[in-house]
mmCIF file of C-alpha atoms and ligand atoms in Angstrom:
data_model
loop_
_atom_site.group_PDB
_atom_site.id
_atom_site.type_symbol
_atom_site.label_atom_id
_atom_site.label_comp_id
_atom_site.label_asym_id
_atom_site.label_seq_id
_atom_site.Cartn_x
_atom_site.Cartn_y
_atom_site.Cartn_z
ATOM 1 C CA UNK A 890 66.867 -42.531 16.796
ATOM 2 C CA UNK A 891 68.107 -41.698 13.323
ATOM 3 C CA UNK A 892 65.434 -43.185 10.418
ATOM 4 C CA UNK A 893 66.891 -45.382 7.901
ATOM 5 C CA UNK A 894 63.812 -45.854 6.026
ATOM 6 C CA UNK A 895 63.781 -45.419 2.104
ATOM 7 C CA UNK A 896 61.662 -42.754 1.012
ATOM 8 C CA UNK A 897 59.936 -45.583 -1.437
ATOM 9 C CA UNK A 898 58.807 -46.870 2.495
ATOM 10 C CA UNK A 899 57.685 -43.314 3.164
ATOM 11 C CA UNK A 900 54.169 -42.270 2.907
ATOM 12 C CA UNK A 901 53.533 -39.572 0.558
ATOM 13 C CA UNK A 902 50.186 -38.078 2.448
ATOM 14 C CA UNK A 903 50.358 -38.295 6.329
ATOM 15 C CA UNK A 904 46.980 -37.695 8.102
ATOM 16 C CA UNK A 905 47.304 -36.563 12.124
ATOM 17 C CA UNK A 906 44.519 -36.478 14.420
ATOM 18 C CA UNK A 907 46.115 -34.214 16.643
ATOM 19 C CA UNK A 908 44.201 -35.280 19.859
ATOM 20 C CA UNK A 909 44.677 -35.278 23.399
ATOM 21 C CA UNK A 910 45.453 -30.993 24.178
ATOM 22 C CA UNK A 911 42.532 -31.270 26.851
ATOM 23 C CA UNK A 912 43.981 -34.490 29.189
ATOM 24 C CA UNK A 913 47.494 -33.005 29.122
ATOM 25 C CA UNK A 914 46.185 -29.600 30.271
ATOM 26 C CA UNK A 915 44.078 -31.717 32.888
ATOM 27 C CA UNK A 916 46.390 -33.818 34.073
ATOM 28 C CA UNK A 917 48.606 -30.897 35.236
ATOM 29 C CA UNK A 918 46.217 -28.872 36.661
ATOM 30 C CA UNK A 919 45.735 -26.526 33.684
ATOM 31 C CA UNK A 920 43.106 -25.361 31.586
ATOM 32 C CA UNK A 921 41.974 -26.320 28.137
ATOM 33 C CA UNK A 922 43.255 -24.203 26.352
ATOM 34 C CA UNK A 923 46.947 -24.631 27.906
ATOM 35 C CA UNK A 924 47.034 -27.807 26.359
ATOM 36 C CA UNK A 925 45.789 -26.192 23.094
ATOM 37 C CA UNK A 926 48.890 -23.821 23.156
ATOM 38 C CA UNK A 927 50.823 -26.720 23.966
ATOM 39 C CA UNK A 928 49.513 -28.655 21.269
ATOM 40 C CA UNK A 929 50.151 -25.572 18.663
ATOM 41 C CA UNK A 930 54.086 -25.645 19.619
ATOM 42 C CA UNK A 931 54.572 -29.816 18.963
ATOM 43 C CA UNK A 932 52.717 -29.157 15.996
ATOM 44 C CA UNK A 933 54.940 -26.825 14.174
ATOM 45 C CA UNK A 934 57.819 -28.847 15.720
ATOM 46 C CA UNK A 935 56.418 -31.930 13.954
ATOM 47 C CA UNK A 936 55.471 -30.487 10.834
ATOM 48 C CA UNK A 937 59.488 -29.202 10.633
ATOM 49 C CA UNK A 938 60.399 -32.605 10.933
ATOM 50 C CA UNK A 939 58.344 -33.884 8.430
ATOM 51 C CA UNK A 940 59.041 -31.883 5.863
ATOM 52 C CA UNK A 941 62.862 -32.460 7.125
ATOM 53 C CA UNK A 942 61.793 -35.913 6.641
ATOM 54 C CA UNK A 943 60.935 -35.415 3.356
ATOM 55 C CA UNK A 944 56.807 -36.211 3.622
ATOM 56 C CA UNK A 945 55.513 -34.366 0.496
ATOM 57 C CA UNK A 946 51.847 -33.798 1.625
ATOM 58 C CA UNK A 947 50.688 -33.926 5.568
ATOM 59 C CA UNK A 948 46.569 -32.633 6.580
ATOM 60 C CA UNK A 949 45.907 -32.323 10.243
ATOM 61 C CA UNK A 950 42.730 -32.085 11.752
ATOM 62 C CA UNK A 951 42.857 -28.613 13.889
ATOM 63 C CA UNK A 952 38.826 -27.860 14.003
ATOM 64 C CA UNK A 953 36.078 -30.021 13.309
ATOM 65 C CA UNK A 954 32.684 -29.337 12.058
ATOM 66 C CA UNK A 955 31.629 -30.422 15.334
ATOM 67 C CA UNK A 956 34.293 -28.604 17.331
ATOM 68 C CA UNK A 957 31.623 -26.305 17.786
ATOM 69 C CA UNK A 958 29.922 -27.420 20.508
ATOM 70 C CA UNK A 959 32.612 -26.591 22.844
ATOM 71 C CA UNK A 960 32.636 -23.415 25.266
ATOM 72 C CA UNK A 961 32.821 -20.489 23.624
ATOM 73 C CA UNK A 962 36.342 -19.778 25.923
ATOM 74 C CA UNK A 963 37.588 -22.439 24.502
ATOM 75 C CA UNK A 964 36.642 -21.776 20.681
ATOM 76 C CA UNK A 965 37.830 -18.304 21.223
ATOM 77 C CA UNK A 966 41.276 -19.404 21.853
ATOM 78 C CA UNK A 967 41.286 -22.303 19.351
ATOM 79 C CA UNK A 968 40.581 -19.157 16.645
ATOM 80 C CA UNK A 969 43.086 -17.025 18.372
ATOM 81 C CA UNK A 970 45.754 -19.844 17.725
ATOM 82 C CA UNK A 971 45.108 -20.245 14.584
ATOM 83 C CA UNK A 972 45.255 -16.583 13.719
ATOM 84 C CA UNK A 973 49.138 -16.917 15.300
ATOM 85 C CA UNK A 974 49.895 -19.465 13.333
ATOM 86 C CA UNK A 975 49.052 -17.763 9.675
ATOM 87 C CA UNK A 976 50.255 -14.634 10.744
ATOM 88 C CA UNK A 977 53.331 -16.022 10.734
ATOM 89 C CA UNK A 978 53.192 -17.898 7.475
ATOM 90 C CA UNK A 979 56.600 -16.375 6.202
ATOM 91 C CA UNK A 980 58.560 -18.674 8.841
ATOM 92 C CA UNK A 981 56.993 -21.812 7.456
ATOM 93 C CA UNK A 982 57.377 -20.368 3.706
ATOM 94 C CA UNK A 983 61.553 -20.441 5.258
ATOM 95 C CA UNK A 984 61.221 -23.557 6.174
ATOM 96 C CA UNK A 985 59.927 -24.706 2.971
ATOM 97 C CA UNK A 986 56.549 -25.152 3.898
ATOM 98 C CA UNK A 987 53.253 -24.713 1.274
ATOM 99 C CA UNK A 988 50.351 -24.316 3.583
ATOM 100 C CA UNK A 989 46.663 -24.780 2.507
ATOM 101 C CA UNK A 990 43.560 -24.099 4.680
ATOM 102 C CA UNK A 991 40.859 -27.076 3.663
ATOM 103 C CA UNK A 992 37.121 -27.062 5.006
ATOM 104 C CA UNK A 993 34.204 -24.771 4.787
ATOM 105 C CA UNK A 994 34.898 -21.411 5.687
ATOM 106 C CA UNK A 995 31.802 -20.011 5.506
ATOM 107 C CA UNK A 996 31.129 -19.375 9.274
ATOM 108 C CA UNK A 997 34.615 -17.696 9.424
ATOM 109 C CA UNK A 998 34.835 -13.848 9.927
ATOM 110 C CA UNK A 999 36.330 -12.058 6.720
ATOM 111 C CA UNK A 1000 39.221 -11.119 9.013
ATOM 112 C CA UNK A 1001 39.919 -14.904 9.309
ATOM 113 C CA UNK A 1002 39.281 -15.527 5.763
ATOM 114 C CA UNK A 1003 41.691 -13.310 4.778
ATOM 115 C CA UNK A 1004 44.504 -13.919 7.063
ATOM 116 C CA UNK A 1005 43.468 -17.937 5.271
ATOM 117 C CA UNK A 1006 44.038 -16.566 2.029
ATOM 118 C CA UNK A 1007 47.199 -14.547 3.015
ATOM 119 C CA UNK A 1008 49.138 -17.422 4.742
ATOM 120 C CA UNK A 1009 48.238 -19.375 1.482
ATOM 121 C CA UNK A 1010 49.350 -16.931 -0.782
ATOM 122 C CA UNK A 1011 52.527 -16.030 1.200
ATOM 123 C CA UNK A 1012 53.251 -19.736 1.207
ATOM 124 C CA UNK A 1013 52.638 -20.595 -2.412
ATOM 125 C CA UNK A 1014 55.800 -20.499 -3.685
ATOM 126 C CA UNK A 1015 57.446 -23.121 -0.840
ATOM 127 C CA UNK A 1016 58.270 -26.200 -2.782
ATOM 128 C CA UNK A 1017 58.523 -28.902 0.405
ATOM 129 C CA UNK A 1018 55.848 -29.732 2.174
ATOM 130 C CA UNK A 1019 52.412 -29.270 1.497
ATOM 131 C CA UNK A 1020 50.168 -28.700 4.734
ATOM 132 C CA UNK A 1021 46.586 -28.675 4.779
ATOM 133 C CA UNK A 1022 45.030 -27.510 7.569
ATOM 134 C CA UNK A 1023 41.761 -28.658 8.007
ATOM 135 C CA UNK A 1024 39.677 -26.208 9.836
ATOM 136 C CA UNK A 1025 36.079 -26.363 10.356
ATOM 137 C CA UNK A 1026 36.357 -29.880 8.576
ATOM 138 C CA UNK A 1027 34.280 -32.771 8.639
ATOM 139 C CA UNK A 1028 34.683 -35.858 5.791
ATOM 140 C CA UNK A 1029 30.496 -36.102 5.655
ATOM 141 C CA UNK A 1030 30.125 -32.430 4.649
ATOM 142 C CA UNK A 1031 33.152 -32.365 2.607
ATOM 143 C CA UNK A 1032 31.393 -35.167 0.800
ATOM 144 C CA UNK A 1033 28.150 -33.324 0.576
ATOM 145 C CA UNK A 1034 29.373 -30.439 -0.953
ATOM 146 C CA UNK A 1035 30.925 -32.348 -3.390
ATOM 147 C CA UNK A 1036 28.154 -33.560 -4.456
ATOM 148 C CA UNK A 1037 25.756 -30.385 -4.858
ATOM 149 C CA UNK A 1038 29.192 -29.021 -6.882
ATOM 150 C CA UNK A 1039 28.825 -32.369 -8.983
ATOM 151 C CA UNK A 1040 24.848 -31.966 -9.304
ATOM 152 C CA UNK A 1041 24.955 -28.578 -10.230
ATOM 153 C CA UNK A 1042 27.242 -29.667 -13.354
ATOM 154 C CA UNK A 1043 24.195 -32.022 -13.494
ATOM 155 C CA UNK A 1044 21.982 -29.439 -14.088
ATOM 156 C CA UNK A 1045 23.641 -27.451 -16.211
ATOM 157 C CA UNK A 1046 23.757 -29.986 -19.159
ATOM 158 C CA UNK A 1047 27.851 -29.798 -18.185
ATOM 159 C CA UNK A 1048 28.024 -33.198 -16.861
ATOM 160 C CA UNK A 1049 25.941 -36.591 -18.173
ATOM 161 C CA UNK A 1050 24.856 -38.536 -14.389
ATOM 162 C CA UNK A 1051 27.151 -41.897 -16.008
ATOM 163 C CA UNK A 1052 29.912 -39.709 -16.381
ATOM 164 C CA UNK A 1053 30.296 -39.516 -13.060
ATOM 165 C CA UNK A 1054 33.444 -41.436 -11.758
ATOM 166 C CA UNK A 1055 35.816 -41.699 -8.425
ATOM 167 C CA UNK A 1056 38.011 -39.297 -10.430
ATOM 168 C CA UNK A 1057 34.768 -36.722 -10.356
ATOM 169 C CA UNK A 1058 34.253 -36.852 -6.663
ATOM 170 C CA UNK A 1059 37.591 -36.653 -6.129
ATOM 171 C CA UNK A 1060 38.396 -33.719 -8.151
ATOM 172 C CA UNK A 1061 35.933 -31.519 -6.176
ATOM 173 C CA UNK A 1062 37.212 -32.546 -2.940
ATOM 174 C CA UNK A 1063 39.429 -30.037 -1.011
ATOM 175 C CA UNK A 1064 42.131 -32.298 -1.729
ATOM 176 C CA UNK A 1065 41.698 -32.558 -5.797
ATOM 177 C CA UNK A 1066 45.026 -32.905 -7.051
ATOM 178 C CA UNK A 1067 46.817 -34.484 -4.421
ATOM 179 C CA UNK A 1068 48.132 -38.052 -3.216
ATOM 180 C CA UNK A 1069 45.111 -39.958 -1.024
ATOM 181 C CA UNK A 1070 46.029 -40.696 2.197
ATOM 182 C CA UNK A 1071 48.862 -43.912 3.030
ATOM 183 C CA UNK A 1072 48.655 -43.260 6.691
ATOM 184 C CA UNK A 1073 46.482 -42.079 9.426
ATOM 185 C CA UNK A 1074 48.284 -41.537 13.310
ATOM 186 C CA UNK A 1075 45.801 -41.364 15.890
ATOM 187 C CA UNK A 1076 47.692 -40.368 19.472
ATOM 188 C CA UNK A 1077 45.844 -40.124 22.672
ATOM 189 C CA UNK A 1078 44.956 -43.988 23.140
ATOM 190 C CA UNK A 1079 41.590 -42.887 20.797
ATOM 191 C CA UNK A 1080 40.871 -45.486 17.944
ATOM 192 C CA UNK A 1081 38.356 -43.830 15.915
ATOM 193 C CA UNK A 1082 38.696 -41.739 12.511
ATOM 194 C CA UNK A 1083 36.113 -38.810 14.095
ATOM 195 C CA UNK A 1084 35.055 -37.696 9.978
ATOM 196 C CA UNK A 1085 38.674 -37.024 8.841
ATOM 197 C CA UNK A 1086 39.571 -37.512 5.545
ATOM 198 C CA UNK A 1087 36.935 -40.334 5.211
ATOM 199 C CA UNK A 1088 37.475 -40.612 1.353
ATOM 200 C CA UNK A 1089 40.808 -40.092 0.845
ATOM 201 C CA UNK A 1090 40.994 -42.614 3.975
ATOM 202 C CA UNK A 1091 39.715 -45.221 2.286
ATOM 203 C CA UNK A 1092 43.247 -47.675 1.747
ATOM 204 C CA UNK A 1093 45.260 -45.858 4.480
ATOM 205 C CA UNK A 1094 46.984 -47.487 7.255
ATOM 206 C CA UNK A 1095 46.090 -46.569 10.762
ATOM 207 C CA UNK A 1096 48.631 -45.473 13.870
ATOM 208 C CA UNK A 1097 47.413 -45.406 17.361
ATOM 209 C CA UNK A 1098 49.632 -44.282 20.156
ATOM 210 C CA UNK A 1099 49.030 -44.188 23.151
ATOM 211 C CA UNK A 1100 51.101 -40.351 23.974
ATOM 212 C CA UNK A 1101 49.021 -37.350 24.370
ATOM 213 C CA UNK A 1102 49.578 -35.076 21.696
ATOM 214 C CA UNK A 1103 51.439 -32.167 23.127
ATOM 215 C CA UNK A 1104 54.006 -35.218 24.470
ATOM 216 C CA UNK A 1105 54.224 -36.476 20.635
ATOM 217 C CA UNK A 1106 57.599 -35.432 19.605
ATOM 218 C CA UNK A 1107 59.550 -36.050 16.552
ATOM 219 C CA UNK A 1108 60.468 -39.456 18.229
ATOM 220 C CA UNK A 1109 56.758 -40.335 18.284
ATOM 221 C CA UNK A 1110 56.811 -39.773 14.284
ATOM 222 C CA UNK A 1111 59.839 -41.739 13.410
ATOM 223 C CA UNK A 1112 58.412 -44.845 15.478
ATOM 224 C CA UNK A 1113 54.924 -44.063 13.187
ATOM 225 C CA UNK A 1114 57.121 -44.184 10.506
ATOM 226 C CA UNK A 1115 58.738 -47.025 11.609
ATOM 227 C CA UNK A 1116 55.510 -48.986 11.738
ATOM 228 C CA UNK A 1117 54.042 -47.752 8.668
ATOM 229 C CA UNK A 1118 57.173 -49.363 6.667
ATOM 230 C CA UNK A 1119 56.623 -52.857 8.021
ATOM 231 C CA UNK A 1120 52.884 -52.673 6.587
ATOM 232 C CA UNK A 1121 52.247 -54.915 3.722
ATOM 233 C CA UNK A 1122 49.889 -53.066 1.954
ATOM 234 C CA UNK A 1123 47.684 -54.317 -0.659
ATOM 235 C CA UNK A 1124 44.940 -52.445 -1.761
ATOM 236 C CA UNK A 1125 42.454 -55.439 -2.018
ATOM 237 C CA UNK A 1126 45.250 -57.499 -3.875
ATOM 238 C CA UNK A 1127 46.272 -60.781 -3.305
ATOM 239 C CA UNK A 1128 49.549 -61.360 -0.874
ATOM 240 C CA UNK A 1129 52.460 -61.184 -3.095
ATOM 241 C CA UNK A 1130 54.401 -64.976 -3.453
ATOM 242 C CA UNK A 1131 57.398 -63.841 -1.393
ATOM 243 C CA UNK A 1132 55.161 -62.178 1.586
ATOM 244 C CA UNK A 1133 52.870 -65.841 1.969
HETATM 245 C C1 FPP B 1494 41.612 -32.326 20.168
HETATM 246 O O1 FPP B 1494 42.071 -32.533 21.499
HETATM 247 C C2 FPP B 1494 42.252 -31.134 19.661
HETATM 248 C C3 FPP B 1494 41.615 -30.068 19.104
HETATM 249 C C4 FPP B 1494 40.153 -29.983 18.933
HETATM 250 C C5 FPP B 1494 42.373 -28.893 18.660
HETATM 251 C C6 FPP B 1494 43.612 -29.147 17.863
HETATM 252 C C7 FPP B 1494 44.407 -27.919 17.900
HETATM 253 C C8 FPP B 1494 45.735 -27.810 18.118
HETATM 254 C C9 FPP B 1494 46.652 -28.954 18.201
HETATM 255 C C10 FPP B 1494 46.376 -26.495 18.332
HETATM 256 C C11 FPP B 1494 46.521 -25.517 17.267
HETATM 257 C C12 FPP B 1494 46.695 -25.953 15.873
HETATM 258 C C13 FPP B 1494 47.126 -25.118 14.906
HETATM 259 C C14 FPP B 1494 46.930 -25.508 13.493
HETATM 260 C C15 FPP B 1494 47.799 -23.846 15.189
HETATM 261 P P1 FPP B 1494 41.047 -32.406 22.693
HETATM 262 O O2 FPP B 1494 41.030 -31.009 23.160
HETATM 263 O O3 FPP B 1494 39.720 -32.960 22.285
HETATM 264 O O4 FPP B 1494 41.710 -33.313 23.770
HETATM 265 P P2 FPP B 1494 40.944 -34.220 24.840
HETATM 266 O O5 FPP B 1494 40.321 -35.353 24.079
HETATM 267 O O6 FPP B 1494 42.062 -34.671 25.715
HETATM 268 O O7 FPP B 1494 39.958 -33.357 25.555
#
């Protein structure tokens, strides 16, 4: 299906909760952590096509501050896929892609921190898309931190308590600087926002689909698309004359 959407019907920030790697492994007799690899493979595919699409900003959710609590097997080869995937930073730099690693990266080994601050550095210059990445991401403790950052300004004499604004909070988010979010896709039939992006949430639209993610192709994103484009969106407004 060829889009034939305006990019002023676009969104500029997509959010993907790329769920659903653990059914499709199940459901063909597979482990986990097939459907991870799986899910690693649609995901580059997709990203392509978005920034093909021209998106400007796209943050998936790869790794949870919760993601924790799964089997060490299986957050073993989580890490291992995401130590593929910025190792080879230099074919998303070709393909135009600016990639940034968002949430707290404190329990990372240095090895993984620095292979986080390679793939951003080897990316920097890429003037499509811009990825972020979110690993080891939850909205709550993004929020948190943002605040103890804030409060310690506080402290310092640096910042006056009614001086503190939206534009504050969101400047030490990992997002400061870029678009909030216009649209959230959900696949896997789940209809929940799981901590992502719960600020720069706040006026997005929401997907659900039904497909499992390693099924969601670059069809499944141009029917998204498709539906975002019919939303009449207005950010606490009143309905414009022509829409009643
Ligand atoms: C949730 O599905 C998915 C994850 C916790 C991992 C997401 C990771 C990938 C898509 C692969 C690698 C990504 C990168 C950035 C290289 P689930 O396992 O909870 O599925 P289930 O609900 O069916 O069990």
């Amino acid at each position: 299906m060829k889009q034939q959407l305006l990019p002023s019907q676009l969104p500029q920030h997509i959010g993907i909760i790329m769920d659903g790697n653990g059914r499709w492994a199940k459901l063909r007799g597979l482990p986990r952590t097939a459907g991870h690899k799986a899910g690693a493979a649609i995901f580059k595919k997709i990203m392509t096509h978005c920034g093909e699409r021209g998106i400007k900003y796209v943050t998936v959710y790869a790794f949870s501050t919760e993601n924790w609590k799964r089997s060490p097997d299986e957050v073993h080869a989580l890490m291992d896929l995401f130590m593929q995937y910025m190792e080879d930073a230099k074919n998303y730099y070709k393909d135009n892609i600016q990639i940034h690693i968002i949430g707290d990266r404190t329990p990372f080994s240095p090895e993984m921190v620095a292979r986080m601050e390679a793939c951003e550095s080897d990316t920097a210059a890429a003037t499509g898309l811009h990825l972020n990445v979110a690993l080891n991401y939850g909205g709550q403790h993004e929020l948190t931190q943002a605040m103890q950052k804030i409060a310690q300004k506080v402290k310092a004499g640096e910042l006056a308590p009614e001086e503190i604004t939206e534009e504050t909070i969101e400047q030490n988010l990992y997002t400061a600087g870029m678009p909030p979010v216009d649209l959230i896709i959900r696949p896997s039939g789940e209809y929940r926002l799981s901590n992502f992006m719960i600020w720069q949430a706040a006026y997005a639209e929401y997907v659900f689909m039904d497909t499992l993610w390693p099924d969601f192709g670059p069809k499944e994103l141009d029917k998204a698309l498709a539906v975002y484009a019919k939303r009449n969106r207005r950010f606490g407004a009143e309905e414009p004359e022509d829409k009643k």
